[in-house]
XYZ file of C-alpha atoms in Angstrom:
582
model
C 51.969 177.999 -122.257
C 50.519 175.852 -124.905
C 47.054 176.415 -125.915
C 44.678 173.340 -124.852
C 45.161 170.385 -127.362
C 48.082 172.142 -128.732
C 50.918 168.918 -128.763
C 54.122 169.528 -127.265
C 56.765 168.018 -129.721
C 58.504 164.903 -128.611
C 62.165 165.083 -128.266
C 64.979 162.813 -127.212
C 65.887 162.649 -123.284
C 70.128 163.575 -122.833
C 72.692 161.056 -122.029
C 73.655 162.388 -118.755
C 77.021 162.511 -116.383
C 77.002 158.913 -114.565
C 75.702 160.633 -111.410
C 72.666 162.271 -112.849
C 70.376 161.589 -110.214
C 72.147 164.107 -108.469
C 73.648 166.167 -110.884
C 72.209 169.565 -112.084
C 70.145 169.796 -114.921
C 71.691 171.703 -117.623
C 72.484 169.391 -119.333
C 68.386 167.460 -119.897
C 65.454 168.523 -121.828
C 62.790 170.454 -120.442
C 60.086 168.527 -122.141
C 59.772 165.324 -121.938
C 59.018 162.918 -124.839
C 55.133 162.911 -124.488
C 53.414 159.580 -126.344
C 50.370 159.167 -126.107
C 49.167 155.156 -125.389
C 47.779 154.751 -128.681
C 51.114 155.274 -130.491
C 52.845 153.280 -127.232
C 53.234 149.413 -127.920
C 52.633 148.661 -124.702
C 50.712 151.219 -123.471
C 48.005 151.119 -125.424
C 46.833 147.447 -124.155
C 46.528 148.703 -120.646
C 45.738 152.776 -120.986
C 43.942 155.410 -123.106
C 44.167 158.485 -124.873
C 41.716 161.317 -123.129
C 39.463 161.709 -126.242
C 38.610 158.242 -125.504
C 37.334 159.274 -121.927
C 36.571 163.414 -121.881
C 33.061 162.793 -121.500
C 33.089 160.641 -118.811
C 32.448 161.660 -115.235
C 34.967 160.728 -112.832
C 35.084 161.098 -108.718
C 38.357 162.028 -108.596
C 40.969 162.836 -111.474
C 44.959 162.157 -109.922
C 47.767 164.217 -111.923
C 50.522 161.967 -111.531
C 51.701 158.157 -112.095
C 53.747 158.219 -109.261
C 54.382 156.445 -106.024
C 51.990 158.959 -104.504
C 49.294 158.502 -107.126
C 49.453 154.721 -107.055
C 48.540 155.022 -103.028
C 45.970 157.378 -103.411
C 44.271 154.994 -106.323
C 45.152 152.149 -104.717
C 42.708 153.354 -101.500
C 40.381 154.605 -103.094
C 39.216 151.905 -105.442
C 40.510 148.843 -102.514
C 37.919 151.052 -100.098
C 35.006 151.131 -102.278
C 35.741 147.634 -104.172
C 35.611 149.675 -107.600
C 32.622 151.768 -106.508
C 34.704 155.170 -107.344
C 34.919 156.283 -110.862
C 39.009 157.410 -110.886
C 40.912 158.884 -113.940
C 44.750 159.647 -113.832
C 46.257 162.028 -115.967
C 50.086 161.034 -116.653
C 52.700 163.687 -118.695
C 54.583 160.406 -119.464
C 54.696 157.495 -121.721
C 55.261 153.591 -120.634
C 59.532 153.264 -120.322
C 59.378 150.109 -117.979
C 56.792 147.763 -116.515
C 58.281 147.487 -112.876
C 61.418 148.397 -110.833
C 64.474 148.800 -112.945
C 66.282 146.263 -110.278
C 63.825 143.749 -110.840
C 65.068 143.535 -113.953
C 68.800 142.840 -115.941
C 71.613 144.923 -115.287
C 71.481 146.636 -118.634
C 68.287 148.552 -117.962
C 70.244 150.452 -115.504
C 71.800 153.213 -117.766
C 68.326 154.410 -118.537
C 68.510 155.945 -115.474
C 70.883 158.318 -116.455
C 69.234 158.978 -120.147
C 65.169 159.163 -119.418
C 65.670 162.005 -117.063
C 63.811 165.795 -117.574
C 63.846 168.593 -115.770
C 61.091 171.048 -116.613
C 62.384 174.478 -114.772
C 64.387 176.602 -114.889
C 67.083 178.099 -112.583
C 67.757 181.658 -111.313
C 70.612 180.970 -110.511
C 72.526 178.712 -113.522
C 75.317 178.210 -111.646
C 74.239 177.446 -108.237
C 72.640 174.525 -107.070
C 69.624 172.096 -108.874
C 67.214 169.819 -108.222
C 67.784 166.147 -109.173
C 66.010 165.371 -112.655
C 62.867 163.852 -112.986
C 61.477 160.579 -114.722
C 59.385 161.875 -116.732
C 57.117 158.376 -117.732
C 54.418 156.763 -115.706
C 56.258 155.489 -112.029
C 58.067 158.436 -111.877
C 61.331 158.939 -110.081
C 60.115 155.526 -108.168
C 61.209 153.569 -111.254
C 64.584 153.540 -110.040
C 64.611 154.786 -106.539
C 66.600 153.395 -103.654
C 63.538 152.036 -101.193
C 64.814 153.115 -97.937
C 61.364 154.083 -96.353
C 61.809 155.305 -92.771
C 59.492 155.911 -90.524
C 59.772 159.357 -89.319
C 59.284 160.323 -85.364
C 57.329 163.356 -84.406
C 60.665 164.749 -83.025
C 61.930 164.286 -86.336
C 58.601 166.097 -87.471
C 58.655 169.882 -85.885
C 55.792 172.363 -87.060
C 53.163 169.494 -88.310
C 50.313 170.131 -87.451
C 49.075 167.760 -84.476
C 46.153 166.608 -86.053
C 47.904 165.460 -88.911
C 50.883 163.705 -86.682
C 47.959 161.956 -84.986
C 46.740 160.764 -87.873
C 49.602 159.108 -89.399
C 49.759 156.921 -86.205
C 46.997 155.193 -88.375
C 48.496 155.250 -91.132
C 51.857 153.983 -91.080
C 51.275 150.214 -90.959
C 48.814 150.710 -94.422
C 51.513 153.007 -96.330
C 54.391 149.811 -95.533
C 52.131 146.885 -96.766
C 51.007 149.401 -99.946
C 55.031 149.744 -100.221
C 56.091 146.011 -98.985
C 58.220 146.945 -96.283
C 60.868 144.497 -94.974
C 63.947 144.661 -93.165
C 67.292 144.121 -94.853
C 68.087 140.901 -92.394
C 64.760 139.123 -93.396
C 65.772 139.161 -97.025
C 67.645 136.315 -97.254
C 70.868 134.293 -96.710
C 72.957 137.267 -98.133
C 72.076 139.340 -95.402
C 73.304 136.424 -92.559
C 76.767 137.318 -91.616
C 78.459 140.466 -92.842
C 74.794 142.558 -91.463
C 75.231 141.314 -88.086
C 78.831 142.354 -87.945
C 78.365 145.817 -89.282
C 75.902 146.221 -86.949
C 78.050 145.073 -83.961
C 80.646 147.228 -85.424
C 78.817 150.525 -85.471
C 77.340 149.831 -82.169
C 81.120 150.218 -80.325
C 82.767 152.482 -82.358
C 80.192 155.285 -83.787
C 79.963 158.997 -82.298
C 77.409 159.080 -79.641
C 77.492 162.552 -79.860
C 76.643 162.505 -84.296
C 74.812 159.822 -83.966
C 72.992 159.942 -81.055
C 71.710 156.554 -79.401
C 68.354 157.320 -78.690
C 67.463 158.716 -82.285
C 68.628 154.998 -83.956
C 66.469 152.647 -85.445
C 66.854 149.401 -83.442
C 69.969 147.728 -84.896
C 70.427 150.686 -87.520
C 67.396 148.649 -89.480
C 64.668 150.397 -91.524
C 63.065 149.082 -93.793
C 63.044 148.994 -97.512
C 60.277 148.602 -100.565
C 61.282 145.671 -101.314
C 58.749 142.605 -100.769
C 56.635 143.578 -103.579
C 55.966 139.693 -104.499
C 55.333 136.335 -102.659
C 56.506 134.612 -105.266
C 59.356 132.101 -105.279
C 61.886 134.336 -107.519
C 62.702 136.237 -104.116
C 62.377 139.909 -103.356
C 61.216 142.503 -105.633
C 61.490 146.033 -105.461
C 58.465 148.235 -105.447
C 57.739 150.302 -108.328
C 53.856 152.226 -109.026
C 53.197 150.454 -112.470
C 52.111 147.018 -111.251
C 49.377 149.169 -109.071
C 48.549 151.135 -112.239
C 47.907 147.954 -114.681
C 46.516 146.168 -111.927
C 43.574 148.937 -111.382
C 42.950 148.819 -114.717
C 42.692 145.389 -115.234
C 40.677 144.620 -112.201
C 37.986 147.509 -112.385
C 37.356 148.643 -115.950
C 34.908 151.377 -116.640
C 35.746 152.437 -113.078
C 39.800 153.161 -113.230
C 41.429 155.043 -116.590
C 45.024 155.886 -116.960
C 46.053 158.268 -119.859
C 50.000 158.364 -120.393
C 51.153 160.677 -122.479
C 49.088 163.815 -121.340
C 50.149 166.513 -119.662
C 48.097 169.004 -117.528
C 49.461 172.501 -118.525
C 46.601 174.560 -116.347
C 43.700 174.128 -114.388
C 40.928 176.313 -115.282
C 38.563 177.881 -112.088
C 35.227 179.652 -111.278
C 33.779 181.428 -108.218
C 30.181 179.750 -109.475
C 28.835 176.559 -109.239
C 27.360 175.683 -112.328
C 24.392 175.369 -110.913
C 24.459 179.148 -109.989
C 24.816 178.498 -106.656
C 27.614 180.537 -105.621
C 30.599 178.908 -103.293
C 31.826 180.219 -100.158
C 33.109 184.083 -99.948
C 36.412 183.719 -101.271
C 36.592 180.425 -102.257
C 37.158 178.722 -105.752
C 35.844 175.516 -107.901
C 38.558 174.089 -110.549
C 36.183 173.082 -113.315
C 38.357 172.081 -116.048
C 41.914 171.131 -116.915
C 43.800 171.695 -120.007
C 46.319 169.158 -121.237
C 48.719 168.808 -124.060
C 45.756 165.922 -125.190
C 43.010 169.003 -124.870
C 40.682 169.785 -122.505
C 38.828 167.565 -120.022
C 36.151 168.994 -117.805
C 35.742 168.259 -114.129
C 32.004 167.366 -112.363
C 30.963 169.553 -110.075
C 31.675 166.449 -107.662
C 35.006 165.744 -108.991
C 38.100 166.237 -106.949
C 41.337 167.036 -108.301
C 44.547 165.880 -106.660
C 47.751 166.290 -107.855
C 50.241 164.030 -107.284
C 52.917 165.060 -109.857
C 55.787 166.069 -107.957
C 56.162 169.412 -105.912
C 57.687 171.357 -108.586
C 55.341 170.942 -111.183
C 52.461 171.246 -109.378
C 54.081 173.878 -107.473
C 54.435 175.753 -110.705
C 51.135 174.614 -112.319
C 49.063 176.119 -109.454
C 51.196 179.209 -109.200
C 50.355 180.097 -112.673
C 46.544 178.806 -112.598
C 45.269 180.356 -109.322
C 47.770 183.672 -109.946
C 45.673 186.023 -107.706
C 43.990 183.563 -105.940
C 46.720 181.893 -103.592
C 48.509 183.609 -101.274
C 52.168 185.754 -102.357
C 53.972 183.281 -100.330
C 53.124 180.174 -102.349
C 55.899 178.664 -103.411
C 58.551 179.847 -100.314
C 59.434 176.988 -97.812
C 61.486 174.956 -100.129
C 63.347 172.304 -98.988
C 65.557 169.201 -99.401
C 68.068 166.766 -98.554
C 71.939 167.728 -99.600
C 73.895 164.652 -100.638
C 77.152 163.352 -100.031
C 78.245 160.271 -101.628
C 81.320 158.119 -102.049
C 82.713 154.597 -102.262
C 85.116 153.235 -99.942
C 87.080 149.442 -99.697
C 89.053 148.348 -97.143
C 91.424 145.556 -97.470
C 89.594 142.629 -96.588
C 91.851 141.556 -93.798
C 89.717 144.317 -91.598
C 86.689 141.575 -91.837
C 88.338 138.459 -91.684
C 86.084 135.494 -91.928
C 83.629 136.553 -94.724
C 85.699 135.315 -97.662
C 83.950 131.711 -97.411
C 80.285 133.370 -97.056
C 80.165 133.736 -100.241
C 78.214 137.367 -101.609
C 77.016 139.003 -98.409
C 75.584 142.371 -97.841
C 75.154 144.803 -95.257
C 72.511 147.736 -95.765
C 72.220 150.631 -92.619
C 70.695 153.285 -91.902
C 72.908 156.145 -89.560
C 70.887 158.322 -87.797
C 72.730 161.778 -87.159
C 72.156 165.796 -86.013
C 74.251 168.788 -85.563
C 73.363 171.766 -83.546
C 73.959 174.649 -85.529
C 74.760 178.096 -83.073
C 72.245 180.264 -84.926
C 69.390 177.975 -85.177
C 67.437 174.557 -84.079
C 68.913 170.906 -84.614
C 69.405 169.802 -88.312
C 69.103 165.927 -89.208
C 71.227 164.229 -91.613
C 71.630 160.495 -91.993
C 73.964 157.762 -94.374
C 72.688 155.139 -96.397
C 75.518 152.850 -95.198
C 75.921 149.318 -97.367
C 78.666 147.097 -97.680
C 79.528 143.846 -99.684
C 81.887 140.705 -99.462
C 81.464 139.285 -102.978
C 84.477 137.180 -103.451
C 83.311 135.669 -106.177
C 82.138 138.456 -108.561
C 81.360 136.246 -111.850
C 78.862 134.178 -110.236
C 77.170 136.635 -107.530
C 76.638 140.066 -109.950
C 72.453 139.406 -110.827
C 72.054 139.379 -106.692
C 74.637 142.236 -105.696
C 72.275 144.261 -108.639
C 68.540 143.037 -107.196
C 69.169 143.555 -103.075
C 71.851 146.704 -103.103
C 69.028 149.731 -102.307
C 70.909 152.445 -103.674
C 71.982 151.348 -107.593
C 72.543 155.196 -108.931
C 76.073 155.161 -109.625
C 76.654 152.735 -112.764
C 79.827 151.601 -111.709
C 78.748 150.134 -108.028
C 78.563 146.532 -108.966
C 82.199 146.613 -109.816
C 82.810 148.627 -106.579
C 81.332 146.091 -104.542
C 83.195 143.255 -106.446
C 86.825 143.007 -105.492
C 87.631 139.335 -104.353
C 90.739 141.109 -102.107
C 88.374 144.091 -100.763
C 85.006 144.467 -99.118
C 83.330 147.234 -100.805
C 81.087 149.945 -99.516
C 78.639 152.832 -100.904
C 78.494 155.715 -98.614
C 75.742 158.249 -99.110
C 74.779 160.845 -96.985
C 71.743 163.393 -96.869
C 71.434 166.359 -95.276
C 68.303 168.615 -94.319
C 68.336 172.109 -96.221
C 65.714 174.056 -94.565
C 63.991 177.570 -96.079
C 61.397 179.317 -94.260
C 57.624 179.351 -94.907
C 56.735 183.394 -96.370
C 60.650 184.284 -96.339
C 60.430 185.577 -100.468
C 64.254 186.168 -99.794
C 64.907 182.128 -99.541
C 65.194 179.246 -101.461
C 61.712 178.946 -103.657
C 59.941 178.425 -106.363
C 58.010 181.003 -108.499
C 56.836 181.350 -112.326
C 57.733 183.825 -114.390
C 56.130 184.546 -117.868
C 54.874 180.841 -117.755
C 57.877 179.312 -116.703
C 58.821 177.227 -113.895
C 61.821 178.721 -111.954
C 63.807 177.621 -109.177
C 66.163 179.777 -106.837
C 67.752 177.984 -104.033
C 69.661 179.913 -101.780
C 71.378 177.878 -98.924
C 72.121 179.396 -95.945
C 75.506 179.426 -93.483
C 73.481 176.882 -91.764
C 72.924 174.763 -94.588
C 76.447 174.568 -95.936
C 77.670 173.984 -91.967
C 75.611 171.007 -92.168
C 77.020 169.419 -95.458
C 80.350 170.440 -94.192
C 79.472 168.519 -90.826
C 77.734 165.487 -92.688
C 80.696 164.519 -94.764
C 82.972 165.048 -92.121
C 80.755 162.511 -89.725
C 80.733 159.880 -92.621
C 84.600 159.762 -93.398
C 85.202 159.415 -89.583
C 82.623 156.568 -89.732
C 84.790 154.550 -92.986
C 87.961 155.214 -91.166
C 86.881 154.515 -87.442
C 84.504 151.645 -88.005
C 84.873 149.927 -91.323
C 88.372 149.755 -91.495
C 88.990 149.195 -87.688
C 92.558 147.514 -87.535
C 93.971 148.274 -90.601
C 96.421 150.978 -91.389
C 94.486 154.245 -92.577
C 96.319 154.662 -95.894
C 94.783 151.414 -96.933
C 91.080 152.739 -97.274
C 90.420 153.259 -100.889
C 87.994 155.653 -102.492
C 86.490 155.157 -106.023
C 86.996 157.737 -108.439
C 84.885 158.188 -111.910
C 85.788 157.750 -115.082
C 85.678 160.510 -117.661
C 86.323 161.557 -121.297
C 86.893 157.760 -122.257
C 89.070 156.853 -119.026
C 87.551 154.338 -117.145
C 87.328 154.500 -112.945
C 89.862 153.836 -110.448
C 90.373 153.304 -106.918
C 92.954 156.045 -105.148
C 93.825 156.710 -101.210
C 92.587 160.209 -101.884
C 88.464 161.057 -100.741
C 87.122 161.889 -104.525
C 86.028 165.902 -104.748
C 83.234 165.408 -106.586
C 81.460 163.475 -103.358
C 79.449 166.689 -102.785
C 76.657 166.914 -105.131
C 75.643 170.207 -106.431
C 72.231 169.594 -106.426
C 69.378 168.559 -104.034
C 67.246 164.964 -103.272
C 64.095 164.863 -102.004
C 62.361 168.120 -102.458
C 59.724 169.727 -100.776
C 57.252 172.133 -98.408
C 56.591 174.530 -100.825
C 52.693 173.881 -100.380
C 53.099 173.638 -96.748
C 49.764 172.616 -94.846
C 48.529 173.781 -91.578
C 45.501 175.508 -89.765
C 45.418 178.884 -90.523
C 44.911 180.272 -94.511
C 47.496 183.716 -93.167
C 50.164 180.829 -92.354
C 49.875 178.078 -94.845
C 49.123 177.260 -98.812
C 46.949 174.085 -97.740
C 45.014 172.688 -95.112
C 45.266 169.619 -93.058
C 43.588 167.523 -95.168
C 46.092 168.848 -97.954
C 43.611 171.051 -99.767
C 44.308 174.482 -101.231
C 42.797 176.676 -99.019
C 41.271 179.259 -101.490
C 39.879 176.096 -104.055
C 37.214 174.196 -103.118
C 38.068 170.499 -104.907
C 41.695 170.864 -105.583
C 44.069 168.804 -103.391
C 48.016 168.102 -103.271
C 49.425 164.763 -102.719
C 52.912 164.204 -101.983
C 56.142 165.889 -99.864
C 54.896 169.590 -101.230
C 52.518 169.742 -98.112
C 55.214 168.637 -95.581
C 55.982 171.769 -93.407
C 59.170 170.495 -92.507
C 60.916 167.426 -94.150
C 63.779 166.346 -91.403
C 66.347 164.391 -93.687
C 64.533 161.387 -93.175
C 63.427 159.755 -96.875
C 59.941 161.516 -97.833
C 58.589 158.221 -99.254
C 56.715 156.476 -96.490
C 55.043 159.889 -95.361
C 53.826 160.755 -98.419
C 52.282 157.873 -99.168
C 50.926 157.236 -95.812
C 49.335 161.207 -96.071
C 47.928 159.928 -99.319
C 46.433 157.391 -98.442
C 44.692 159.346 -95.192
C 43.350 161.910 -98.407
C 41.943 159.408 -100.413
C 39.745 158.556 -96.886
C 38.690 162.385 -96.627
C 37.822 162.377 -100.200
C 35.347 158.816 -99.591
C 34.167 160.526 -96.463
C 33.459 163.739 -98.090
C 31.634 161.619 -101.108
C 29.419 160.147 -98.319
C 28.574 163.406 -97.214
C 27.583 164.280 -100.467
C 30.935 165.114 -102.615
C 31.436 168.996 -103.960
C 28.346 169.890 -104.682
């Protein structure tokens, strides 16, 4: 580990395969390129550098730039009108000011170039994590915006005091996010959506894809009414809320890009000399790759920087102080994805509708012999764009899932409708079980080892299967079988084509959505954090984001862990009124 105020030395993010988001990370820098705001153009009007605020005092210091972050920010200063001092602490530099579909086409390939992924596997040839993002938004720079709301069914092993909770917050966490259903975002969404859904309604697997466990007409919504403006929907992205804080409360909200928290440094003692409680601890300082910064005795730290860095970064802070099973429970959603077209004969009617889209979201479960129900669902969208040339800037803004760089021209065929069909799957590991999948450090490093079970690899196996059956049952109902289509990549030079054959690359070797391996809960024997998401052993440090979910379903994490961080940011103004740390 560097030694505090030691810089890490910038270096240039990889040009990645063109399905990096789910592709392992051999291939992508460990370190990301860390700039500082005052050598950032951009940056620097908006955010600092920390010697420019080490010796202020803050209420709470976030880790993180994130989606997370942003809510737990956002609450804190909206509650107390400014009143809270905040600082957040982000590894990464300014790449874009807002969502990368809010903007031209061309940004898109930075998705597959600014990418990072600081660990390291066990197992080099068995499966990764996606990358990350490694500048301020995060991974929700460019992520798809499907934000479900999860049932307690769908949430088994939560505690019930936290499930109760959420009823609270769910409604908060989708106007933070600008939730809105796919048919109330415009004229695109008139005809073909309606069909689809009439389509999936007769001819879908009740036994899959269970009635009762639908959304009402296969609807959820998406981030994507970030704007009341008359340019239309906008997809939501964190640095709006960061630039926005700053501008609106200064001297009250700082955000340092470019600064990376490598440990966080801990006492037994107040400084006062008062001691804390028997076993407990008091972070009092972190260390970052900007030097030190030290933390009031009424400061709360919360970090919001992605489960496995601050996985790893409290593993190898609090060594001896958290319990051996830290770091077990890790879980996350196996993908699936492919692109289908079916003549358009199969949807007759559409061709003088000009672009329209159809976005769904399939609810589905298996029941596995050896163990409890696993979830998986498909991010099903479709497009009629028979006029390609003039329709390509809208197909690009509304589609919620943009990761492959070759969709547009998937979903442009004048003789086809198009469709993206990608599927997630719930991996699950057990909380304590050292022989699963987990995370752990090892001589300072970050290191992943995920071991799927029978049960996991049934379910992929099971999940693909269901989503073929859906292209070949449903969306190309009376047409001859051998004229579905499947999209296969280009490579070494050769650009993409479409072939009757399902591509063999559909089945990503690496996982989405990770998470539990700080898993909350009621009893310190049983669980890394509490219900209010702090470590049990540390006084003031707290964990915002998917890590604390003790289960993760394959619904998308999003909503949930924004809604729990916004229902922190309330226990850390309540605990302030009681009278903070101290």
């Amino acid at each position: 580990m560097p030694n505090a105020g030691q810089p890490v030395h910038e270096v240039s993010c990889c040009a990645a395969p063109s399905n990096a988001s789910t592709e392992p990370s051999a291939a992508c820098p460990k370190v990301p390129p860390l700039v500082p705001a005052g050598r950032d153009p951009v940056a620097k009007h908006y955010f600092k550098e920390l010697n420019e605020v080490r010796h202020q005092q803050y209420d709470v210091v976030i880790v993180g730039g994130g989606a997370v972050g942003a809510a737990v920010l956002e609450r804190l200063v909206g509650r107390t009108g400014g009143g809270m001092r905040v600082l957040v602490l982000e590894k990464g530099g300014f790449l874009l000011p807002e969502h990368v579909q809010n903007m031209d086409p061309r940004f898109q390939r930075l998705m597959q170039k600014a990418i990072c992924s600081p660990w390291r596997l066990k197992n080099p040839k068995g499966y990764d994590l996606a990358p990350q993002i490694p500048y301020l938004g995060g991974r929700a720079l460019f992520w798809s915006t499907w934000i479900p709301q999860p049932s307690r069914e769908q949430m088994p092993d939560w505690p019930e005091a936290v499930t109760d909770d959420l009823d609270r917050y769910w409604e908060p966490a989708k106007e933070f996010l600008g939730a809105v259903l796919p048919h109330e975002m415009g004229q695109e969404f008139r005809t073909f959506q309606p069909r689809l859904q009439e389509r999936l309604r007769m001819g879908l697997d009740r036994e899959l894809f269970p009635p009762r466990i639908q959304a009402p007409g296969f609807e959820v919504a998406l981030a994507s009414k970030a704007t009341t403006s008359r340019l239309g929907y906008r997809k939501f992205s964190p640095v709006p809320v960061f630039v926005e804080a700053v501008e609106t409360h200064p001297g009250c909200v700082d955000v340092v890009t470019g600064c990376e928290v490598l440990e966080v440094r801990h006492t037994g003692h107040r400084h006062t000399g008062c001691h804390c409680r028997e076993g407990v601890r008091r972070a009092t300082e972190v260390s970052t790759t900007q030097g030190r910064l030290s933390l009031g005795e009424e400061t709360a730290l919360v970090l919001a920087n992605g489960i496995i860095e601050s996985t790893g970064l409290l593993m190898d802070s609090f060594a001896g102080v958290l319990p051996e099973f830290t770091g077990t429970n890790l879980g996350g959603h196996v993908a699936s994805w492919f692109s289908a077209r079916v003549p358009r004969r199969a949807w007759p009617g559409l061709e003088e509708e000009g672009l329209q889209i159809g976005c769904l979201y399939l609810r589905g479960e298996v029941y596995p012999s050896d163990g409890p129900r696993r979830d998986f669902h498909i991010h099903l969208m479709g497009a009629s764009n028979p006029h390609p040339k003039d329709s390509l800037p809208d197909l690009y803004r509304l589609i919620p899932d943009s990761f492959d760089q070759e969709f547009l021209q998937q979903l442009s065929d004048p003789d086809h409708i198009g469709f993206l069909v990608h599927c997630l799957g719930e991996w699950r590991s057990t909380p304590k079980d050292m022989g699963g999948s987990r995370v752990y450090v090892q001589h300072g490093e970050t290191v992943l080892d995920i071991r799927p079970s029978a049960t996991d690899m049934a379910l992929r196996t099971a999940m693909d299967e269901a989503a073929q059956e859906v292209v070949r049952s449903v969306l190309a109902r009376g047409v001859d079988p051998c004229a579905v289509e499947y999209w296969h990549q280009g490579s070494d030079g050769r650009p993409g084509a479409w072939s009757s054959r399902i591509p063999e690359g559909r089945m990503k070797e690496a996982l989405v959505h990770e998470s539990g391996t700080l898993w909350m809960g009621t009893d310190p024997a049983e669980s890394v954090t509490d219900i209010n998401c702090r470590l049990h052993h540390v006084d003031n440090v707290y964990v915002a984001g998917a890590a604390t979910f003790p289960t993760s379903g394959s619904w998308n994490p999003t909503l949930a862990a924004v809604a729990l961080g916004q229902r922190l940011a309330d226990h850390l103004l309540a605990r302030r009124r009681k009278g903070g740390f101290a």
